mmCIF file of C-alpha atoms in Angstrom:
data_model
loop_
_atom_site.group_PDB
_atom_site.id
_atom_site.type_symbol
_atom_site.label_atom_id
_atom_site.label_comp_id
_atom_site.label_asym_id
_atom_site.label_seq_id
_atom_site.Cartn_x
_atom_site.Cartn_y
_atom_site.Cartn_z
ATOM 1 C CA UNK X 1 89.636 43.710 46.696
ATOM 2 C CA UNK X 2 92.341 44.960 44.255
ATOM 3 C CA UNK X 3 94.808 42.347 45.010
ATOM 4 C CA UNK X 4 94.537 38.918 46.169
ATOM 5 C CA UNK X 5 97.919 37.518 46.201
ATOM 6 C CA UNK X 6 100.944 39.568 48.148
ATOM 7 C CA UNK X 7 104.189 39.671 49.471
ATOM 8 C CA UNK X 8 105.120 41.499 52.323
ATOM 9 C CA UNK X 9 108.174 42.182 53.038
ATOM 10 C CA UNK X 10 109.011 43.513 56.765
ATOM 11 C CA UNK X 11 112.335 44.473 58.565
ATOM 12 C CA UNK X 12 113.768 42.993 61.258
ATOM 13 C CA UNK X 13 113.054 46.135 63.561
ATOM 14 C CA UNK X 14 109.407 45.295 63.440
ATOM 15 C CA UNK X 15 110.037 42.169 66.024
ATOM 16 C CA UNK X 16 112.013 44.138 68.379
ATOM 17 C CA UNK X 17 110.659 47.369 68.664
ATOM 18 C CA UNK X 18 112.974 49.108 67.281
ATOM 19 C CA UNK X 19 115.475 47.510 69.752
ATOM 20 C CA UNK X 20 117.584 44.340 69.754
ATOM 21 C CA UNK X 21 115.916 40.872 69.691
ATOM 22 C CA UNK X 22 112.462 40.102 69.613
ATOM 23 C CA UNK X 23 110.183 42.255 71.682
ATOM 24 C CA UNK X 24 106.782 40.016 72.414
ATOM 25 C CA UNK X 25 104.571 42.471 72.426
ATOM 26 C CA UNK X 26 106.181 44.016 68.753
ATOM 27 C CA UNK X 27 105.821 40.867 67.629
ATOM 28 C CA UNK X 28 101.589 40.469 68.440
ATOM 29 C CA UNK X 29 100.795 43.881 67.231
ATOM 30 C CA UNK X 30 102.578 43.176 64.159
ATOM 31 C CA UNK X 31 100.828 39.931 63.955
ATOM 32 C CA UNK X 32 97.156 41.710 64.692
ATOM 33 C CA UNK X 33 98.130 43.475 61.535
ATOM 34 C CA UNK X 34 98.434 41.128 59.127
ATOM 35 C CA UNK X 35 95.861 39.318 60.694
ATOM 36 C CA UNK X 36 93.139 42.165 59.674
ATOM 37 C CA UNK X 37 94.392 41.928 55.985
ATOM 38 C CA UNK X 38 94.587 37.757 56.042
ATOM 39 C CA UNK X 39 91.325 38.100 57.084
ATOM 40 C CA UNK X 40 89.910 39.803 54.121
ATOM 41 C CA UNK X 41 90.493 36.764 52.413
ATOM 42 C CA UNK X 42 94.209 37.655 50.969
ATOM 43 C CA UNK X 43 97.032 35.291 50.478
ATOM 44 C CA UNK X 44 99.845 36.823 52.085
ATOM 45 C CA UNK X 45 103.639 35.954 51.864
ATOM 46 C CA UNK X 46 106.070 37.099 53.771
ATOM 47 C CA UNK X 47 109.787 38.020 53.347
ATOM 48 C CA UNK X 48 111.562 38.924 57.105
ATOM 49 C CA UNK X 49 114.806 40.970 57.603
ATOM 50 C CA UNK X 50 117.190 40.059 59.999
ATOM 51 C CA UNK X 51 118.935 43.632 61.491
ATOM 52 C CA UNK X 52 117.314 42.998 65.102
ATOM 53 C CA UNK X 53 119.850 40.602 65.422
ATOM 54 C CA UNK X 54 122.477 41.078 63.056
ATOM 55 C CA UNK X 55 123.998 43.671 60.692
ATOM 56 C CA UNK X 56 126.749 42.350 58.158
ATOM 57 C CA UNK X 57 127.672 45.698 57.243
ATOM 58 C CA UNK X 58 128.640 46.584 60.798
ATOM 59 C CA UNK X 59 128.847 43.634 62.747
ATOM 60 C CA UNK X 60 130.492 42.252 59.989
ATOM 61 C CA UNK X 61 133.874 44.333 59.742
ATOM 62 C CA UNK X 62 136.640 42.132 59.262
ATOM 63 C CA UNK X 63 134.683 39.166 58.483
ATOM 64 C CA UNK X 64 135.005 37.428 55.138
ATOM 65 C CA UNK X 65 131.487 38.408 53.445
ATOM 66 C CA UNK X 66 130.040 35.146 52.724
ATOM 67 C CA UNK X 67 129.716 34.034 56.430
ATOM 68 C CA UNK X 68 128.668 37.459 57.886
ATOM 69 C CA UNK X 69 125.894 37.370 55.583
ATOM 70 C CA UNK X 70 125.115 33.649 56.881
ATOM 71 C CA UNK X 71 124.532 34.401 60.135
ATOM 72 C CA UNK X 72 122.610 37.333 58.536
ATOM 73 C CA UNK X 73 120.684 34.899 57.263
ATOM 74 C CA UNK X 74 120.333 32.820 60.420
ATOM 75 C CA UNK X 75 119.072 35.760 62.358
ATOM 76 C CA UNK X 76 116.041 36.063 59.569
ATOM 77 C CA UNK X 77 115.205 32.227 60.193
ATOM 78 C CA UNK X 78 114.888 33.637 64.080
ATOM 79 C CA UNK X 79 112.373 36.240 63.334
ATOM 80 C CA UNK X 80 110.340 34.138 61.113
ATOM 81 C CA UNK X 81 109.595 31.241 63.682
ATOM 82 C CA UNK X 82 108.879 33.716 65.920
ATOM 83 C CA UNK X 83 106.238 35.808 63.458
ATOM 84 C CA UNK X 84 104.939 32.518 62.875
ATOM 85 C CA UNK X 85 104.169 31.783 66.777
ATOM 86 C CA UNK X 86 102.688 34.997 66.915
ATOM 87 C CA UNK X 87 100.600 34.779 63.976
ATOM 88 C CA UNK X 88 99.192 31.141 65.095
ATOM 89 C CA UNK X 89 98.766 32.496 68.402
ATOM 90 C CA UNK X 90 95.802 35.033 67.305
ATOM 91 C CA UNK X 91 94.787 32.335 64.853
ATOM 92 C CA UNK X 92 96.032 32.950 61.611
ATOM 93 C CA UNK X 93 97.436 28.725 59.951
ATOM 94 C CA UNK X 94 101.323 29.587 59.070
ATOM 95 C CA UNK X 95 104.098 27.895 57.525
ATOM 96 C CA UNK X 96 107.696 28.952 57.408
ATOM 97 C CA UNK X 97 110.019 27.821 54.212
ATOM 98 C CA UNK X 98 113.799 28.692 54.457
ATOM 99 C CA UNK X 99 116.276 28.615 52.461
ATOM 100 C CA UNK X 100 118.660 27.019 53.857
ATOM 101 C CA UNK X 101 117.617 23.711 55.277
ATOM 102 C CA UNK X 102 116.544 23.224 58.771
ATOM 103 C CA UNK X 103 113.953 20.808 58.680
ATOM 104 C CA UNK X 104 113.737 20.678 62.582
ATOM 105 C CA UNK X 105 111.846 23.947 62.984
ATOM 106 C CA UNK X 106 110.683 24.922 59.102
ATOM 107 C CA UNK X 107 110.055 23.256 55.662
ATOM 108 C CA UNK X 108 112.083 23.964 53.040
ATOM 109 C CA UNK X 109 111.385 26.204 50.265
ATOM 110 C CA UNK X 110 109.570 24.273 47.481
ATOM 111 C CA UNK X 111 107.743 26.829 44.907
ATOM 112 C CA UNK X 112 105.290 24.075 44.396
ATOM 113 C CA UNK X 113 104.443 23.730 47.759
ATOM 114 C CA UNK X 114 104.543 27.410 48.978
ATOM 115 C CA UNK X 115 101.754 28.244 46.268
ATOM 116 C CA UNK X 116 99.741 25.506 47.611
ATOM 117 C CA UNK X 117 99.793 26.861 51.321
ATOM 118 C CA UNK X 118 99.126 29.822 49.933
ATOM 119 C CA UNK X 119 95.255 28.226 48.300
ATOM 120 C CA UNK X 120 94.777 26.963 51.067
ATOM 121 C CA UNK X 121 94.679 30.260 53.433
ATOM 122 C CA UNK X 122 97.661 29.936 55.287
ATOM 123 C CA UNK X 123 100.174 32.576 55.267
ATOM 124 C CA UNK X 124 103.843 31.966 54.387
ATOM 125 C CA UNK X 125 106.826 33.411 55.440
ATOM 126 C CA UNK X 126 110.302 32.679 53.798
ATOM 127 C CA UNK X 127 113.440 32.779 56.065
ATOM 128 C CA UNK X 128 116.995 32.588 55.114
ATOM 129 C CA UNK X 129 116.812 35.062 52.013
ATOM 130 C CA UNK X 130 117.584 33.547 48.629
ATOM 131 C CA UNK X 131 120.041 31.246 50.783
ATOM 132 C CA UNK X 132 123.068 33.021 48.931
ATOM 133 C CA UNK X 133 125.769 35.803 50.280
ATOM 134 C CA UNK X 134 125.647 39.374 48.460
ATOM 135 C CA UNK X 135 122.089 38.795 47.902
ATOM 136 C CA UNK X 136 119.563 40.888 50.897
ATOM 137 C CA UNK X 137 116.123 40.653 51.917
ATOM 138 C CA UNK X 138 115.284 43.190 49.994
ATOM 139 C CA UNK X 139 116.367 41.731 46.730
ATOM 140 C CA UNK X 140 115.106 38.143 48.367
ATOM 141 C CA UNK X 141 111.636 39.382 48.696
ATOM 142 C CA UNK X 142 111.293 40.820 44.978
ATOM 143 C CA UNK X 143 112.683 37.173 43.922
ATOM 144 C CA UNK X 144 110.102 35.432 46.417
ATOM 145 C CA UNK X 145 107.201 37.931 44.435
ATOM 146 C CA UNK X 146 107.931 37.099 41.301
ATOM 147 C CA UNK X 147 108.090 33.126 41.808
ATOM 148 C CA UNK X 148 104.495 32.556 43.265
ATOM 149 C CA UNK X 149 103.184 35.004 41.099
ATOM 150 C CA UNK X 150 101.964 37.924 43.430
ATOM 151 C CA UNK X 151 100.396 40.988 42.182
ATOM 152 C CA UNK X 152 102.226 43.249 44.042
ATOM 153 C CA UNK X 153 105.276 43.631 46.369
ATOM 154 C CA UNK X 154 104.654 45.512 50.033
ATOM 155 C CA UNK X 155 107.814 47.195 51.164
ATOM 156 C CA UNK X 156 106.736 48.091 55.575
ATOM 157 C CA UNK X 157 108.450 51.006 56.934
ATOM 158 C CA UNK X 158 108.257 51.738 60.546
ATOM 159 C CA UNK X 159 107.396 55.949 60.975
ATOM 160 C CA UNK X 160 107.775 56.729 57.656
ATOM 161 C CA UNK X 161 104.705 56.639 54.997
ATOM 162 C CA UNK X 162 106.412 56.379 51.804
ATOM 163 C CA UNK X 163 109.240 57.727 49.582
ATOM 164 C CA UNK X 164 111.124 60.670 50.151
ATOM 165 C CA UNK X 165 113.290 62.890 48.715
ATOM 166 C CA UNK X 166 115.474 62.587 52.018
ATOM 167 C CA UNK X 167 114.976 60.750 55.354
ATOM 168 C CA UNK X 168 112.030 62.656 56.647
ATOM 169 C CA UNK X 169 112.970 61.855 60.317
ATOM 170 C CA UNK X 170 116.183 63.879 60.244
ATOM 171 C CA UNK X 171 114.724 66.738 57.631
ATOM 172 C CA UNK X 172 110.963 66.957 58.306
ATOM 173 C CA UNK X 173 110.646 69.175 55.108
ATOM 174 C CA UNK X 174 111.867 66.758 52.979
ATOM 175 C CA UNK X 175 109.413 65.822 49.962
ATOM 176 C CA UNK X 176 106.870 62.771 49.530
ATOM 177 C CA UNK X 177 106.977 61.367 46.222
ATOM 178 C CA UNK X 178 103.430 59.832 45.741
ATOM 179 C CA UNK X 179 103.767 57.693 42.669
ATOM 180 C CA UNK X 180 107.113 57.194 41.252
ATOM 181 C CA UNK X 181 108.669 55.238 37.961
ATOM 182 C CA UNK X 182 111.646 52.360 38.552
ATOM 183 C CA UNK X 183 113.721 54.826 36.731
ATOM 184 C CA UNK X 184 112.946 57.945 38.870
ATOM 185 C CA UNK X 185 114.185 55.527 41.890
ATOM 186 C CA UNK X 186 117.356 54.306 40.322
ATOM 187 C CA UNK X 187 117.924 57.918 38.465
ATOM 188 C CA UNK X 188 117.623 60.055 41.856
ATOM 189 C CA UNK X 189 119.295 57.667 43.921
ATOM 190 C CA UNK X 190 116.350 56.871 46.580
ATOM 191 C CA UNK X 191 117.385 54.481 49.089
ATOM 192 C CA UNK X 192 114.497 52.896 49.614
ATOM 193 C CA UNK X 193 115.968 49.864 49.150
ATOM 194 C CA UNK X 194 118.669 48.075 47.067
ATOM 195 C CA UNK X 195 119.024 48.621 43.435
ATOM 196 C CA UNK X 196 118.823 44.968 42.534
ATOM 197 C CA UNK X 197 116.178 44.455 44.084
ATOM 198 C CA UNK X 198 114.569 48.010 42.169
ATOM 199 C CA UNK X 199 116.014 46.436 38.980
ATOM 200 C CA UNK X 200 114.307 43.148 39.311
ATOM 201 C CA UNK X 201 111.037 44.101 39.720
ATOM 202 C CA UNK X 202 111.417 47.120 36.993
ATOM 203 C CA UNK X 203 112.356 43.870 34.540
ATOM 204 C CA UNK X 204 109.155 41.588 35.635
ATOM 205 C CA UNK X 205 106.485 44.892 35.686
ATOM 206 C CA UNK X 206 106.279 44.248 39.778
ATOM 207 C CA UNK X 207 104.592 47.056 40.935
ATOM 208 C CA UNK X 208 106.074 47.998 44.492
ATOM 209 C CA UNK X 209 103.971 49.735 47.575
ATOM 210 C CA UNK X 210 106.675 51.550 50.053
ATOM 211 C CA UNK X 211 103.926 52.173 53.348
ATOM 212 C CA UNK X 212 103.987 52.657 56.884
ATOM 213 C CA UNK X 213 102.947 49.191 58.328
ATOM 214 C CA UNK X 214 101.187 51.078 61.629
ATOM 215 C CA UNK X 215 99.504 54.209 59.678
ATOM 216 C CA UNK X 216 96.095 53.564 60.455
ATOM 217 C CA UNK X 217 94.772 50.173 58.857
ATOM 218 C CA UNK X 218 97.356 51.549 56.150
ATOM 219 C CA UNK X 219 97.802 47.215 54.925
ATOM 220 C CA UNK X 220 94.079 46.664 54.416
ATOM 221 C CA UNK X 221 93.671 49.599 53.100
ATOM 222 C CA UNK X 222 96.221 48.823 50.250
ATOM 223 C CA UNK X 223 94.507 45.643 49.633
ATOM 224 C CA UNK X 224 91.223 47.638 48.909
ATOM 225 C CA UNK X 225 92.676 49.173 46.483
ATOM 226 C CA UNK X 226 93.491 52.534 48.404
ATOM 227 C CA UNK X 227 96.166 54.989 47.444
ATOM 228 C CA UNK X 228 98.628 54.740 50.232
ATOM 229 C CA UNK X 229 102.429 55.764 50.320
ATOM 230 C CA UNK X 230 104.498 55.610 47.366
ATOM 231 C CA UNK X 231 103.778 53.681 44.410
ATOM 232 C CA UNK X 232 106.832 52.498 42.358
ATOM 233 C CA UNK X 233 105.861 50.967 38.360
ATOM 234 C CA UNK X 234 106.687 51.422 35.341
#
Protein backbone atom coordinates (compact mmCIF):
# COMPACT_ATOMS: atom_id res chain seq x y z
CA UNK A 1 0.00 0.00 0.00
CA UNK A 2 1.16 3.61 -0.70
CA UNK A 3 -0.47 5.13 2.22
CA UNK A 4 -1.38 3.88 5.51
CA UNK A 5 -2.72 6.71 7.40
CA UNK A 6 -5.73 9.01 5.75
CA UNK A 7 -8.23 11.45 6.08
CA UNK A 8 -11.25 11.47 4.27
CA UNK A 9 -13.12 14.07 4.03
CA UNK A 10 -16.89 13.58 2.66
CA UNK A 11 -19.87 16.04 2.13
CA UNK A 12 -22.89 16.04 3.68
CA UNK A 13 -24.77 15.00 0.35
CA UNK A 14 -23.21 11.61 0.63
CA UNK A 15 -25.78 10.67 3.68
CA UNK A 16 -28.76 11.85 1.92
CA UNK A 17 -28.53 11.03 -1.49
CA UNK A 18 -28.20 13.95 -2.78
CA UNK A 19 -31.43 14.99 -0.94
CA UNK A 20 -32.22 16.39 2.51
CA UNK A 21 -31.45 14.35 5.68
CA UNK A 22 -30.01 11.13 5.92
CA UNK A 23 -31.04 8.60 3.34
CA UNK A 24 -30.34 4.87 4.99
CA UNK A 25 -29.51 3.26 2.23
CA UNK A 26 -26.80 6.40 1.13
CA UNK A 27 -25.58 6.01 4.24
CA UNK A 28 -24.65 1.79 3.95
CA UNK A 29 -23.27 2.10 0.52
CA UNK A 30 -21.14 4.80 1.64
CA UNK A 31 -20.22 2.77 4.58
CA UNK A 32 -19.47 -0.56 2.23
CA UNK A 33 -16.98 1.85 0.79
CA UNK A 34 -14.85 2.69 3.28
CA UNK A 35 -15.25 -0.55 4.59
CA UNK A 36 -13.28 -2.16 1.41
CA UNK A 37 -10.38 0.38 2.02
CA UNK A 38 -10.45 -0.13 6.17
CA UNK A 39 -10.13 -3.44 5.28
CA UNK A 40 -6.87 -3.29 3.53
CA UNK A 41 -5.49 -2.58 6.70
CA UNK A 42 -5.64 1.50 6.46
CA UNK A 43 -6.27 3.87 9.25
CA UNK A 44 -8.88 6.03 8.09
CA UNK A 45 -10.16 9.42 9.54
CA UNK A 46 -12.89 11.06 8.69
CA UNK A 47 -13.98 14.74 8.37
CA UNK A 48 -18.14 15.02 7.56
CA UNK A 49 -19.91 18.09 6.02
CA UNK A 50 -23.04 19.17 7.16
CA UNK A 51 -25.15 20.74 3.83
CA UNK A 52 -27.82 17.75 4.03
CA UNK A 53 -29.08 19.54 6.76
CA UNK A 54 -27.95 22.92 6.81
CA UNK A 55 -26.42 25.64 4.61
CA UNK A 56 -25.15 28.92 6.46
CA UNK A 57 -24.73 30.65 3.34
CA UNK A 58 -28.39 30.28 2.44
CA UNK A 59 -30.22 29.23 5.28
CA UNK A 60 -28.31 31.58 7.04
CA UNK A 61 -29.45 35.07 5.51
CA UNK A 62 -30.07 37.41 8.13
CA UNK A 63 -28.53 35.47 10.80
CA UNK A 64 -25.56 36.79 12.73
CA UNK A 65 -22.63 34.42 11.31
CA UNK A 66 -21.35 32.87 14.34
CA UNK A 67 -24.61 30.95 15.20
CA UNK A 68 -25.59 29.98 11.59
CA UNK A 69 -22.38 28.35 11.37
CA UNK A 70 -23.21 26.54 14.86
CA UNK A 71 -25.98 24.86 13.86
CA UNK A 72 -23.79 24.21 10.76
CA UNK A 73 -21.83 22.58 12.93
CA UNK A 74 -24.56 20.69 14.77
CA UNK A 75 -25.88 19.26 11.57
CA UNK A 76 -22.13 17.66 10.95
CA UNK A 77 -22.32 16.04 14.58
CA UNK A 78 -25.78 14.45 12.94
CA UNK A 79 -24.15 12.89 10.03
CA UNK A 80 -21.27 11.58 11.90
CA UNK A 81 -23.30 9.43 14.52
CA UNK A 82 -25.11 8.30 11.85
CA UNK A 83 -21.83 7.21 9.51
CA UNK A 84 -20.74 5.73 12.58
CA UNK A 85 -24.01 3.39 13.00
CA UNK A 86 -23.60 2.51 9.59
CA UNK A 87 -20.07 1.73 9.63
CA UNK A 88 -20.49 -0.56 12.95
CA UNK A 89 -23.38 -2.03 11.38
CA UNK A 90 -21.24 -3.88 8.48
CA UNK A 91 -18.55 -4.27 11.11
CA UNK A 92 -16.07 -1.77 10.86
CA UNK A 93 -15.03 -0.53 15.32
CA UNK A 94 -15.77 3.48 15.11
CA UNK A 95 -15.42 6.32 17.28
CA UNK A 96 -16.75 9.80 16.80
CA UNK A 97 -14.71 12.97 18.43
CA UNK A 98 -16.44 16.44 18.14
CA UNK A 99 -15.58 19.46 18.69
CA UNK A 100 -17.78 20.81 20.56
CA UNK A 101 -18.63 18.78 23.60
CA UNK A 102 -21.41 16.36 23.74
CA UNK A 103 -20.26 13.66 25.73
CA UNK A 104 -23.76 11.92 25.63
CA UNK A 105 -23.43 10.57 22.10
CA UNK A 106 -19.42 11.20 21.15
CA UNK A 107 -15.99 11.71 22.87
CA UNK A 108 -14.39 14.69 22.61
CA UNK A 109 -11.60 15.50 20.43
CA UNK A 110 -8.30 14.64 22.20
CA UNK A 111 -5.25 14.40 19.52
CA UNK A 112 -3.77 11.93 21.89
CA UNK A 113 -6.52 9.79 21.93
CA UNK A 114 -7.74 10.00 18.26
CA UNK A 115 -4.16 8.67 17.14
CA UNK A 116 -4.56 5.88 19.47
CA UNK A 117 -8.01 4.69 17.95
CA UNK A 118 -6.51 5.10 15.00
CA UNK A 119 -3.46 1.98 16.06
CA UNK A 120 -5.80 0.26 17.10
CA UNK A 121 -7.98 -0.23 13.71
CA UNK A 122 -10.85 1.70 14.40
CA UNK A 123 -11.87 4.40 12.18
CA UNK A 124 -12.50 7.98 13.38
CA UNK A 125 -14.66 10.50 12.36
CA UNK A 126 -14.51 14.17 13.70
CA UNK A 127 -17.84 16.14 13.97
CA UNK A 128 -18.36 19.71 14.75
CA UNK A 129 -15.48 21.15 12.43
CA UNK A 130 -12.65 22.93 14.21
CA UNK A 131 -15.56 23.95 16.76
CA UNK A 132 -15.08 27.70 15.56
CA UNK A 133 -17.43 30.07 13.16
CA UNK A 134 -15.76 31.24 9.71
CA UNK A 135 -13.84 28.14 9.76
CA UNK A 136 -15.62 25.02 7.16
CA UNK A 137 -15.20 21.46 6.81
CA UNK A 138 -13.14 21.86 4.28
CA UNK A 139 -10.55 23.89 6.05
CA UNK A 140 -11.50 21.53 9.31
CA UNK A 141 -10.45 18.46 7.54
CA UNK A 142 -6.92 19.83 6.25
CA UNK A 143 -6.45 20.92 10.12
CA UNK A 144 -7.69 17.32 11.32
CA UNK A 145 -4.77 15.87 8.51
CA UNK A 146 -2.16 17.63 9.60
CA UNK A 147 -2.63 16.94 13.52
CA UNK A 148 -2.54 13.02 13.46
CA UNK A 149 -0.07 13.07 10.95
CA UNK A 150 -1.78 11.52 7.76
CA UNK A 151 -0.06 11.08 4.56
CA UNK A 152 -2.52 12.37 2.52
CA UNK A 153 -5.87 14.28 2.49
CA UNK A 154 -9.02 12.59 0.36
CA UNK A 155 -11.33 15.28 -0.88
CA UNK A 156 -14.97 12.72 -2.15
CA UNK A 157 -16.94 14.21 -4.83
CA UNK A 158 -20.19 12.73 -5.76
CA UNK A 159 -20.31 12.46 -10.07
CA UNK A 160 -17.42 14.23 -10.62
CA UNK A 161 -13.76 12.48 -10.87
CA UNK A 162 -11.50 15.23 -10.19
CA UNK A 163 -10.59 18.88 -10.97
CA UNK A 164 -11.90 20.84 -13.62
CA UNK A 165 -11.47 23.72 -15.41
CA UNK A 166 -15.36 24.35 -14.94
CA UNK A 167 -18.21 22.30 -13.37
CA UNK A 168 -18.26 19.43 -15.76
CA UNK A 169 -21.99 18.72 -15.01
CA UNK A 170 -23.22 21.98 -16.51
CA UNK A 171 -20.29 22.14 -19.43
CA UNK A 172 -19.43 18.50 -20.25
CA UNK A 173 -16.40 19.83 -22.33
CA UNK A 174 -14.89 21.38 -19.66
CA UNK A 175 -11.13 20.19 -18.96
CA UNK A 176 -9.69 17.56 -16.31
CA UNK A 177 -6.67 18.73 -14.75
CA UNK A 178 -4.80 15.46 -13.75
CA UNK A 179 -2.08 16.62 -11.44
CA UNK A 180 -2.09 20.13 -10.36
CA UNK A 181 0.34 22.51 -8.03
CA UNK A 182 -1.33 24.52 -4.76
CA UNK A 183 -0.51 27.51 -6.78
CA UNK A 184 -2.22 26.47 -10.09
CA UNK A 185 -5.45 26.02 -7.66
CA UNK A 186 -5.24 29.31 -5.89
CA UNK A 187 -3.81 31.13 -9.28
CA UNK A 188 -6.84 29.87 -11.60
CA UNK A 189 -9.36 30.20 -9.09
CA UNK A 190 -10.63 26.36 -8.89
CA UNK A 191 -13.31 25.93 -6.50
CA UNK A 192 -12.63 22.85 -5.40
CA UNK A 193 -12.74 23.88 -2.16
CA UNK A 194 -11.86 26.86 0.12
CA UNK A 195 -8.67 28.69 -0.18
CA UNK A 196 -7.71 28.28 3.44
CA UNK A 197 -8.08 25.19 3.46
CA UNK A 198 -5.74 25.05 -0.20
CA UNK A 199 -3.36 27.36 1.73
CA UNK A 200 -2.94 25.15 4.70
CA UNK A 201 -2.04 22.18 3.24
CA UNK A 202 0.27 24.08 0.45
CA UNK A 203 2.20 25.37 3.93
CA UNK A 204 2.49 21.68 5.64
CA UNK A 205 3.45 19.77 1.96
CA UNK A 206 -0.22 17.87 2.36
CA UNK A 207 -0.66 16.34 -0.72
CA UNK A 208 -4.52 16.44 -1.60
CA UNK A 209 -6.55 13.61 -3.79
CA UNK A 210 -9.92 15.38 -5.29
CA UNK A 211 -11.88 11.70 -6.49
CA UNK A 212 -15.16 10.45 -7.14
CA UNK A 213 -16.02 8.38 -3.95
CA UNK A 214 -18.39 5.80 -6.25
CA UNK A 215 -15.98 5.54 -9.50
CA UNK A 216 -15.34 2.04 -9.42
CA UNK A 217 -13.30 0.93 -6.20
CA UNK A 218 -11.85 4.55 -7.03
CA UNK A 219 -10.83 4.74 -2.62
CA UNK A 220 -8.89 1.48 -2.62
CA UNK A 221 -7.56 2.09 -5.51
CA UNK A 222 -5.94 5.39 -4.21
CA UNK A 223 -4.65 3.57 -1.31
CA UNK A 224 -2.72 1.20 -3.74
CA UNK A 225 -1.09 3.71 -4.92
CA UNK A 226 -3.22 4.24 -8.20
CA UNK A 227 -3.43 7.43 -10.17
CA UNK A 228 -6.96 8.53 -9.69
CA UNK A 229 -8.56 12.10 -10.12
CA UNK A 230 -6.66 15.11 -9.50
CA UNK A 231 -3.63 15.31 -7.56
CA UNK A 232 -2.93 18.69 -5.82
CA UNK A 233 1.15 19.13 -4.26
CA UNK A 234 3.59 21.13 -4.43
Amino acid sequence: MKYHRVLLKLSGEFMSGNGFGIQPEATKALAQEIKKAHDLGVQIAIVVGGGNFWRGAKQGVGMDRASADYIGMLGTIMNALALQDALEFVGVPTRVQTALTIQQVAEPYIRRRALRHLEKGRIVIFGGGTGNPYVTTDSGAALRALEINAEVALYAKNKVDGVYEADPLKNPTAKKYDVLSYMEVLNLGLEVMDKTAISLCMDNAMPIVVFDMFSDGALERIIRGEHVGTLIHV
